[in-house]
Amino acid sequence: MAATVAFFFFAAILAAAAAGGGDAALVEHTFIVSQVRLNRLCNDTLVTVVNGQLPGPTIEVREGDSVVVHVINKSPHGLTIHWHGVKLQLNCWADGAGMITQCPIRPNNNFTYRFDIVEQEGTLWWHAHVASLRATIHGALIIRPRPGPSSYPFPKPEKEIPIVIGEWWEMDLVELDMRLRNGNLFDVPRAATINGQTGDLYNCSGAIKESNILNVEHGKTYLLRIVNAALNSEYYLKIAGHKFTVVGADANYVKPYTTDVITIAPGETVDALLVTDAHPGGRYYMIAMAYQPPKPAKQFPLFLSRGIVQYYDNNASPRKEEEALPNTPMAPEMPDQHDAVPSFYFYGNLTSLQPHPLPTIVDERLFYALDAGYFCREGGSSCQNVSNIVATINNVSFQLPETTPLLQAHYYNNMKSGIGTLPDGSPRMFNYSMSLAPTSKATSVRKLRYNTTVEIVFQSPVIADSYSNPMHLHGHDFFVLAQGFGKFDEKKDVKTYNLVDPPVRNTVHVPIYGWAAIRFVTKNPGVWYLHCHYGHHSSTGMAVALVVENGPTLDTTLPPPPADFPSCDNYISMLANE
Ligand code: C2O
């Protein structure tokens, strides 16, 4: 079925009250979710997408606008849509985190999300937040400065171009999620994609129509709005013969940072200026290449998508034969796929555009060890049949509740048995051997009072078989104070904290073999999911729900849920075909 997009852009008056500004608008979209067959790698594959598109529609707003999205679920799966990085002040109900804030929208049902965009500028994105459906249900959310004297803190770009890095899976994504929860952590996609295209390197491809083509004019500045929507990997992005100037990340401005390689982990966004100053007749590959942890980690094929940046010149006189440039685009030299150093430098070089007044008194200090553990097939803890390797925080593997979303349970004061408190520190202090430890499952939360300054140190494993972890917190931005390799050592590492102009993000990349520290203040009551943005980590339990209590006044209290809020009685059965 050919899907249609309804797109209305109303006059200011309608939404002025909601957003508090004279120029605010209401931006309205209709998302029709359905299954379509898309042809990639010479196969037709059935995928679940929004409005027939991959990536889905881009939502474009100005800071201060209100957004209304009508989701019409014509797919066979229950689903939710999450507005990744939107701060949703007093609006946790609109967060769209399946079974954390809401029940999935059933097949053949609708739900309307309403939220405001306040004090955020740059690129965010939206994605499905049930099972692994976000691999095909996602799109960019672009927030421009509101009209008036304030504008971009950099030269106005000629054009703005979304670059959505993703993966092409031939496996059914709901089945993928079931397999992950059964301990199959090593399913992999078929290919990497740029804006939904696999590029010309894959088998049976080689066709230009499978590459993302970027036509540019010589001597201009373009703003690339880059999103990593992949489930599995952190990516390196390069364009032959060009440099990037990074100006934003996670819809927060950063001090302009010039680099030839961008690192972007799942969940993250990067805004980068591209100056087209290379030879105007040339063609240049844009390459997105997946990083993978070195051995002894299990090795996967190299995932790499190639797009092309090509110059056009309206005034050019036709080139003479001898001057013709080779047709083959120039290729950038990529980092080694196992080399984490360019990534570490990239993150380490980001600072906020403006210094920030940082809260200095920390009320709650949490240490979250990000790891993996196992369950035994036959139950118990010393077993012959180790199966179900799962991801953990502080040796607890998070389980989604099956009937009542946590936010509802919290709001109606009904947090029942089965919901535990995640310990504030790790039970095993990271001297481990390579062997995995037995673990436990729980729906674990951490309660926090309103207006609490929280510091979290995240620790990736420091053993040989390690991995990085992009940890995302819903509904909040936080300061990224520092990162380091090795085991976090409070005495020496606290001295490396950037308390002047730390980058402000919604996702922190905890390096492989290393740690990262963040700080934020709880000013938004509700239940906010905190999880690794790798699909194989979040689906198997590297998560916790932060429960932020109400403040003392009406305007620091979470209002009641919308009247038409979906309900559910069994989450697992809602995922599959009715
Ligand atoms: Cu972008 Cu909970 O996710």
PDB file of N, CA and C and ligand atoms in Angstrom, residues 82 84 97 125 127 129 134 267 472 474 529 531 533, ligand 1:
ATOM      1  N   HIS A  82       9.597   6.473  20.128  1.00  0.00           N
ATOM      2  CA  HIS A  82      10.348   7.239  21.132  1.00  0.00           C
ATOM      3  C   HIS A  82      11.017   8.437  20.460  1.00  0.00           C
ATOM      4  N   HIS A  84      13.890  10.367  20.649  1.00  0.00           N
ATOM      5  CA  HIS A  84      15.209  10.185  21.254  1.00  0.00           C
ATOM      6  C   HIS A  84      15.897  11.534  21.485  1.00  0.00           C
ATOM      7  N   ALA A  97       8.591   4.793  25.381  1.00  0.00           N
ATOM      8  CA  ALA A  97       9.480   3.657  25.663  1.00  0.00           C
ATOM      9  C   ALA A  97       8.591   2.466  26.027  1.00  0.00           C
ATOM     10  N   TRP A 125      16.486  12.397  16.859  1.00  0.00           N
ATOM     11  CA  TRP A 125      15.831  11.458  15.948  1.00  0.00           C
ATOM     12  C   TRP A 125      14.709  10.745  16.679  1.00  0.00           C
ATOM     13  N   HIS A 127      12.507   6.877  16.929  1.00  0.00           N
ATOM     14  CA  HIS A 127      12.584   5.475  16.516  1.00  0.00           C
ATOM     15  C   HIS A 127      11.588   4.624  17.292  1.00  0.00           C
ATOM     16  N   HIS A 129      10.375   1.818  19.762  1.00  0.00           N
ATOM     17  CA  HIS A 129      11.031   1.411  21.014  1.00  0.00           C
ATOM     18  C   HIS A 129      10.374   0.153  21.552  1.00  0.00           C
ATOM     19  N   ARG A 134      13.359  -0.707  15.759  1.00  0.00           N
ATOM     20  CA  ARG A 134      13.960   0.579  15.402  1.00  0.00           C
ATOM     21  C   ARG A 134      14.942   0.467  14.240  1.00  0.00           C
ATOM     22  N   GLY A 267      22.475   5.641  18.643  1.00  0.00           N
ATOM     23  CA  GLY A 267      21.747   6.580  19.476  1.00  0.00           C
ATOM     24  C   GLY A 267      22.259   8.000  19.347  1.00  0.00           C
ATOM     25  N   HIS A 472      22.410   5.588  26.963  1.00  0.00           N
ATOM     26  CA  HIS A 472      21.451   6.661  26.667  1.00  0.00           C
ATOM     27  C   HIS A 472      20.462   6.817  27.808  1.00  0.00           C
ATOM     28  N   HIS A 474      16.892   8.576  28.786  1.00  0.00           N
ATOM     29  CA  HIS A 474      15.706   9.217  28.217  1.00  0.00           C
ATOM     30  C   HIS A 474      15.391  10.539  28.925  1.00  0.00           C
ATOM     31  N   TYR A 529      14.113   5.688  31.180  1.00  0.00           N
ATOM     32  CA  TYR A 529      14.913   4.509  30.862  1.00  0.00           C
ATOM     33  C   TYR A 529      16.369   4.926  30.639  1.00  0.00           C
ATOM     34  N   HIS A 531      19.799   3.060  29.241  1.00  0.00           N
ATOM     35  CA  HIS A 531      20.197   1.768  28.668  1.00  0.00           C
ATOM     36  C   HIS A 531      21.269   1.927  27.614  1.00  0.00           C
ATOM     37  N   HIS A 533      22.622   1.593  23.988  1.00  0.00           N
ATOM     38  CA  HIS A 533      21.888   1.694  22.725  1.00  0.00           C
ATOM     39  C   HIS A 533      22.288   0.628  21.704  1.00  0.00           C
TER      40      HIS A 533
HETATM   41 CU1  C2O B   1      17.060   5.849  21.372  1.00  0.00          CU
HETATM   42 CU2  C2O B   1      15.633   4.078  24.704  1.00  0.00          CU
HETATM   43  O1  C2O B   1      16.350   4.942  23.015  1.00  0.00           O
END
